[in-house]
């Protein structure tokens, strides 16, 4: 039984409006995407705009110089080892492949710089540069760099070359992972989309309260009271 009709119908109208807006949010009316996809894309682009660490990593690599290195790397499969061999060969290193293992010798600095250059191209969404260079998918090429250098990091730690291993860790985490994860997303600075971000956060708060008050008014209209 409805005891306070005005409050009940106000809450009902608010609840209907809430679901109408929810329907709009899940419709592809935001540049062909629904609201959640659009906001995900926006926040990913802002995150990418603040995650460009490649110049910092490049400086660390340059400080290492071009000292020679010999490494035995273990890949996930023989096919991946063959693909990874192309990466090192393009970097000017000597490579031999045996099953899923690579034996690599060459300039440490040149190898790391080559992988960083590929990460930079992918960060700027120029994947064609990698696919043309290596003859296979650009994402796979960058992932192969990641796996190879992950193995190199372990090999350097075993040799107690901790300074070199740290540079490789930074390269993987700050450049290769970032470029891979944000590939094909346009980078934006938060100040470029400041008001959209503020409006989105404000809408989230208001929309949550909207639902809560609609339920509150309906229950009060039905005679339910909240007591301490």
CSV table of C-alpha atoms in Angstrom, one decimal:
chain,number,residue,atom,x,y,z
A,1,UNK,CA,0.0,0.0,0.0
A,2,UNK,CA,1.3,3.4,-1.0
A,3,UNK,CA,1.2,5.8,2.0
A,4,UNK,CA,3.0,8.8,0.5
A,5,UNK,CA,2.2,8.9,-3.2
A,6,UNK,CA,4.2,12.0,-4.0
A,7,UNK,CA,7.4,10.4,-2.7
A,8,UNK,CA,6.7,7.0,-4.2
A,9,UNK,CA,6.0,8.3,-7.7
A,10,UNK,CA,9.0,10.7,-7.5
A,11,UNK,CA,11.2,7.7,-6.6
A,12,UNK,CA,9.6,5.6,-9.4
A,13,UNK,CA,10.2,8.4,-12.0
A,14,UNK,CA,13.8,8.7,-10.9
A,15,UNK,CA,14.3,5.0,-11.1
A,16,UNK,CA,12.8,4.9,-14.7
A,17,UNK,CA,15.0,7.8,-15.6
A,18,UNK,CA,18.0,6.0,-14.2
A,19,UNK,CA,17.4,3.0,-16.4
A,20,UNK,CA,16.7,5.2,-19.5
A,21,UNK,CA,20.1,6.8,-19.0
A,22,UNK,CA,21.6,3.3,-18.4
A,23,UNK,CA,20.2,2.2,-21.7
A,24,UNK,CA,21.8,5.2,-23.4
A,25,UNK,CA,25.2,4.4,-21.7
A,26,UNK,CA,25.1,0.9,-23.2
A,27,UNK,CA,24.2,2.1,-26.6
A,28,UNK,CA,26.9,2.8,-29.3
A,29,UNK,CA,26.2,6.5,-29.4
A,30,UNK,CA,29.7,7.8,-28.3
A,31,UNK,CA,31.7,7.7,-31.6
A,32,UNK,CA,30.4,4.3,-32.3
A,33,UNK,CA,31.1,3.0,-28.8
A,34,UNK,CA,29.0,2.6,-25.8
A,35,UNK,CA,29.7,4.8,-22.8
A,36,UNK,CA,31.8,2.3,-20.9
A,37,UNK,CA,33.9,1.6,-24.0
A,38,UNK,CA,34.3,5.3,-24.6
A,39,UNK,CA,35.4,6.1,-21.1
A,40,UNK,CA,37.8,3.1,-21.0
A,41,UNK,CA,39.4,4.3,-24.2
A,42,UNK,CA,39.6,7.8,-22.8
A,43,UNK,CA,41.3,6.8,-19.6
A,44,UNK,CA,43.6,4.4,-21.4
A,45,UNK,CA,44.7,7.2,-23.7
A,46,UNK,CA,45.4,9.5,-20.7
A,47,UNK,CA,47.3,6.7,-19.0
A,48,UNK,CA,49.4,6.2,-22.2
A,49,UNK,CA,50.1,10.0,-22.3
A,50,UNK,CA,51.7,9.8,-18.9
A,51,UNK,CA,53.6,6.6,-19.5
A,52,UNK,CA,56.2,7.6,-22.0
A,53,UNK,CA,59.4,6.5,-20.3
A,54,UNK,CA,61.4,5.7,-23.4
A,55,UNK,CA,63.7,8.8,-23.2
A,56,UNK,CA,64.7,7.8,-19.7
A,57,UNK,CA,65.4,4.2,-20.6
A,58,UNK,CA,67.4,5.4,-23.7
A,59,UNK,CA,69.6,7.5,-21.4
A,60,UNK,CA,70.2,4.4,-19.2
A,61,UNK,CA,71.2,2.4,-22.2
A,62,UNK,CA,73.5,5.0,-23.5
A,63,UNK,CA,75.4,5.0,-20.2
A,64,UNK,CA,76.0,1.3,-20.6
A,65,UNK,CA,78.1,1.9,-23.8
A,66,UNK,CA,78.6,-0.8,-26.4
A,67,UNK,CA,80.4,-3.5,-24.4
A,68,UNK,CA,80.3,-6.9,-26.0
A,69,UNK,CA,78.0,-9.6,-24.6
A,70,UNK,CA,77.4,-13.3,-25.0
A,71,UNK,CA,74.2,-14.8,-23.8
A,72,UNK,CA,72.3,-18.0,-24.0
A,73,UNK,CA,68.6,-17.3,-24.1
A,74,UNK,CA,65.7,-19.7,-23.6
A,75,UNK,CA,62.5,-19.0,-25.6
A,76,UNK,CA,59.0,-20.6,-25.3
A,77,UNK,CA,59.2,-22.6,-28.4
A,78,UNK,CA,61.5,-23.4,-31.4
A,79,UNK,CA,59.3,-21.2,-33.6
A,80,UNK,CA,59.6,-18.3,-31.2
A,81,UNK,CA,63.4,-18.8,-31.1
A,82,UNK,CA,63.6,-18.6,-34.9
A,83,UNK,CA,61.5,-15.4,-34.8
A,84,UNK,CA,63.6,-13.9,-32.1
A,85,UNK,CA,66.8,-14.6,-34.0
A,86,UNK,CA,65.7,-12.1,-36.6
A,87,UNK,CA,65.4,-9.4,-34.0
A,88,UNK,CA,69.0,-9.9,-32.8
A,89,UNK,CA,70.3,-10.2,-36.4
A,90,UNK,CA,68.7,-6.9,-37.3
A,91,UNK,CA,70.5,-5.4,-34.3
A,92,UNK,CA,73.8,-6.6,-35.7
A,93,UNK,CA,74.4,-9.5,-33.3
A,94,UNK,CA,75.6,-13.0,-34.2
A,95,UNK,CA,72.9,-15.6,-33.5
A,96,UNK,CA,72.7,-19.4,-33.5
A,97,UNK,CA,69.5,-21.3,-32.8
A,98,UNK,CA,69.2,-24.7,-31.3
A,99,UNK,CA,65.6,-25.9,-30.6
A,100,UNK,CA,64.2,-23.2,-28.3
A,101,UNK,CA,67.6,-21.7,-27.3
A,102,UNK,CA,69.5,-18.8,-28.7
A,103,UNK,CA,73.2,-18.1,-28.4
A,104,UNK,CA,73.6,-14.4,-29.0
A,105,UNK,CA,76.9,-12.4,-29.2
A,106,UNK,CA,77.2,-8.7,-30.1
A,107,UNK,CA,77.1,-5.2,-28.8
A,108,UNK,CA,75.0,-5.0,-25.6
A,109,UNK,CA,74.1,-1.3,-26.3
A,110,UNK,CA,73.1,-1.9,-29.9
A,111,UNK,CA,70.9,-4.8,-29.0
A,112,UNK,CA,69.1,-2.9,-26.3
A,113,UNK,CA,68.8,0.2,-28.5
A,114,UNK,CA,67.3,-1.9,-31.3
A,115,UNK,CA,64.6,-3.2,-29.0
A,116,UNK,CA,64.0,0.2,-27.6
A,117,UNK,CA,63.6,1.7,-31.1
A,118,UNK,CA,61.0,-1.0,-31.8
A,119,UNK,CA,59.2,-0.2,-28.6
A,120,UNK,CA,59.2,3.5,-29.5
A,121,UNK,CA,57.7,2.7,-32.9
A,122,UNK,CA,54.9,0.6,-31.3
A,123,UNK,CA,54.3,3.3,-28.7
A,124,UNK,CA,53.6,5.7,-31.5
A,125,UNK,CA,51.4,3.1,-33.2
A,126,UNK,CA,53.8,2.5,-36.1
A,127,UNK,CA,53.5,-1.3,-36.1
A,128,UNK,CA,54.1,-1.5,-39.8
A,129,UNK,CA,57.7,-0.6,-39.2
A,130,UNK,CA,58.2,-3.8,-37.2
A,131,UNK,CA,56.1,-6.1,-39.5
A,132,UNK,CA,58.0,-4.8,-42.5
A,133,UNK,CA,61.4,-5.3,-40.8
A,134,UNK,CA,60.8,-8.8,-39.4
A,135,UNK,CA,58.2,-10.2,-41.8
A,136,UNK,CA,55.7,-11.2,-39.1
A,137,UNK,CA,53.1,-9.6,-36.8
A,138,UNK,CA,54.3,-6.5,-34.9
A,139,UNK,CA,52.8,-7.5,-31.6
A,140,UNK,CA,54.5,-10.9,-31.8
A,141,UNK,CA,57.8,-9.2,-32.6
A,142,UNK,CA,57.6,-6.9,-29.5
A,143,UNK,CA,56.5,-9.9,-27.3
A,144,UNK,CA,59.5,-11.8,-28.6
A,145,UNK,CA,61.8,-9.0,-27.6
A,146,UNK,CA,60.2,-9.1,-24.1
A,147,UNK,CA,60.6,-12.8,-23.7
A,148,UNK,CA,64.2,-12.8,-25.0
A,149,UNK,CA,65.2,-9.9,-22.8
A,150,UNK,CA,63.5,-11.5,-19.8
A,151,UNK,CA,65.7,-14.5,-20.3
A,152,UNK,CA,68.7,-12.2,-20.8
A,153,UNK,CA,67.9,-10.5,-17.5
A,154,UNK,CA,68.1,-13.9,-15.7
A,155,UNK,CA,71.4,-14.8,-17.5
A,156,UNK,CA,73.0,-11.5,-16.5
A,157,UNK,CA,71.9,-12.0,-12.8
A,158,UNK,CA,73.5,-15.4,-12.8
A,159,UNK,CA,76.7,-13.8,-14.1
A,160,UNK,CA,76.4,-11.2,-11.3
A,161,UNK,CA,76.1,-8.4,-13.8
A,162,UNK,CA,73.4,-6.7,-11.8
A,163,UNK,CA,73.8,-3.2,-13.3
A,164,UNK,CA,73.2,-4.6,-16.8
A,165,UNK,CA,70.3,-6.7,-15.6
A,166,UNK,CA,68.6,-3.7,-14.0
A,167,UNK,CA,68.8,-1.8,-17.3
A,168,UNK,CA,67.2,-4.7,-19.0
A,169,UNK,CA,64.4,-4.9,-16.4
A,170,UNK,CA,63.7,-1.2,-16.9
A,171,UNK,CA,63.6,-1.7,-20.6
A,172,UNK,CA,61.1,-4.5,-20.3
A,173,UNK,CA,58.9,-2.8,-17.8
A,174,UNK,CA,59.0,0.9,-18.8
A,175,UNK,CA,59.3,0.5,-22.6
A,176,UNK,CA,58.3,-2.9,-24.1
A,177,UNK,CA,55.4,-3.7,-21.8
A,178,UNK,CA,54.0,-0.2,-22.0
A,179,UNK,CA,54.3,-0.1,-25.8
A,180,UNK,CA,52.7,-3.5,-26.2
A,181,UNK,CA,49.8,-2.7,-23.8
A,182,UNK,CA,49.0,0.7,-25.3
A,183,UNK,CA,49.5,-0.2,-28.9
A,184,UNK,CA,46.9,1.4,-31.3
A,185,UNK,CA,45.7,3.7,-28.5
A,186,UNK,CA,46.2,7.5,-29.1
A,187,UNK,CA,48.1,9.1,-26.3
A,188,UNK,CA,46.5,12.2,-24.7
A,189,UNK,CA,47.6,14.4,-21.8
A,190,UNK,CA,45.1,14.7,-19.0
A,191,UNK,CA,45.0,18.5,-19.4
A,192,UNK,CA,43.8,18.1,-22.9
A,193,UNK,CA,40.7,16.3,-21.7
A,194,UNK,CA,40.5,17.8,-18.2
A,195,UNK,CA,36.9,18.9,-18.4
A,196,UNK,CA,35.6,15.6,-19.8
A,197,UNK,CA,37.4,13.7,-17.0
A,198,UNK,CA,35.9,16.1,-14.4
A,199,UNK,CA,32.4,15.7,-15.9
A,200,UNK,CA,32.7,11.9,-16.1
A,201,UNK,CA,33.8,11.7,-12.4
A,202,UNK,CA,31.0,14.1,-11.4
A,203,UNK,CA,28.4,12.1,-13.4
A,204,UNK,CA,29.6,8.9,-11.7
A,205,UNK,CA,28.9,10.4,-8.3
A,206,UNK,CA,25.6,11.9,-9.3
A,207,UNK,CA,24.4,8.8,-11.1
A,208,UNK,CA,25.2,6.6,-8.0
A,209,UNK,CA,23.3,9.0,-5.7
A,210,UNK,CA,20.4,9.1,-8.3
A,211,UNK,CA,19.8,5.4,-7.9
A,212,UNK,CA,20.1,5.5,-4.1
A,213,UNK,CA,17.6,8.3,-3.7
A,214,UNK,CA,15.1,6.8,-6.1
A,215,UNK,CA,15.1,3.6,-4.0
A,216,UNK,CA,14.9,5.7,-0.8
A,217,UNK,CA,11.9,7.7,-2.0
A,218,UNK,CA,10.0,4.6,-3.2
A,219,UNK,CA,10.5,2.8,0.2
A,220,UNK,CA,9.5,5.9,2.1
A,221,UNK,CA,6.4,6.2,-0.1
A,222,UNK,CA,5.5,2.7,0.8
A,223,UNK,CA,5.8,3.6,4.5
A,224,UNK,CA,9.2,2.2,5.4
A,225,UNK,CA,11.2,4.4,7.7
A,226,UNK,CA,14.9,4.4,8.5
A,227,UNK,CA,15.6,4.5,12.2
A,228,UNK,CA,18.7,4.7,14.3
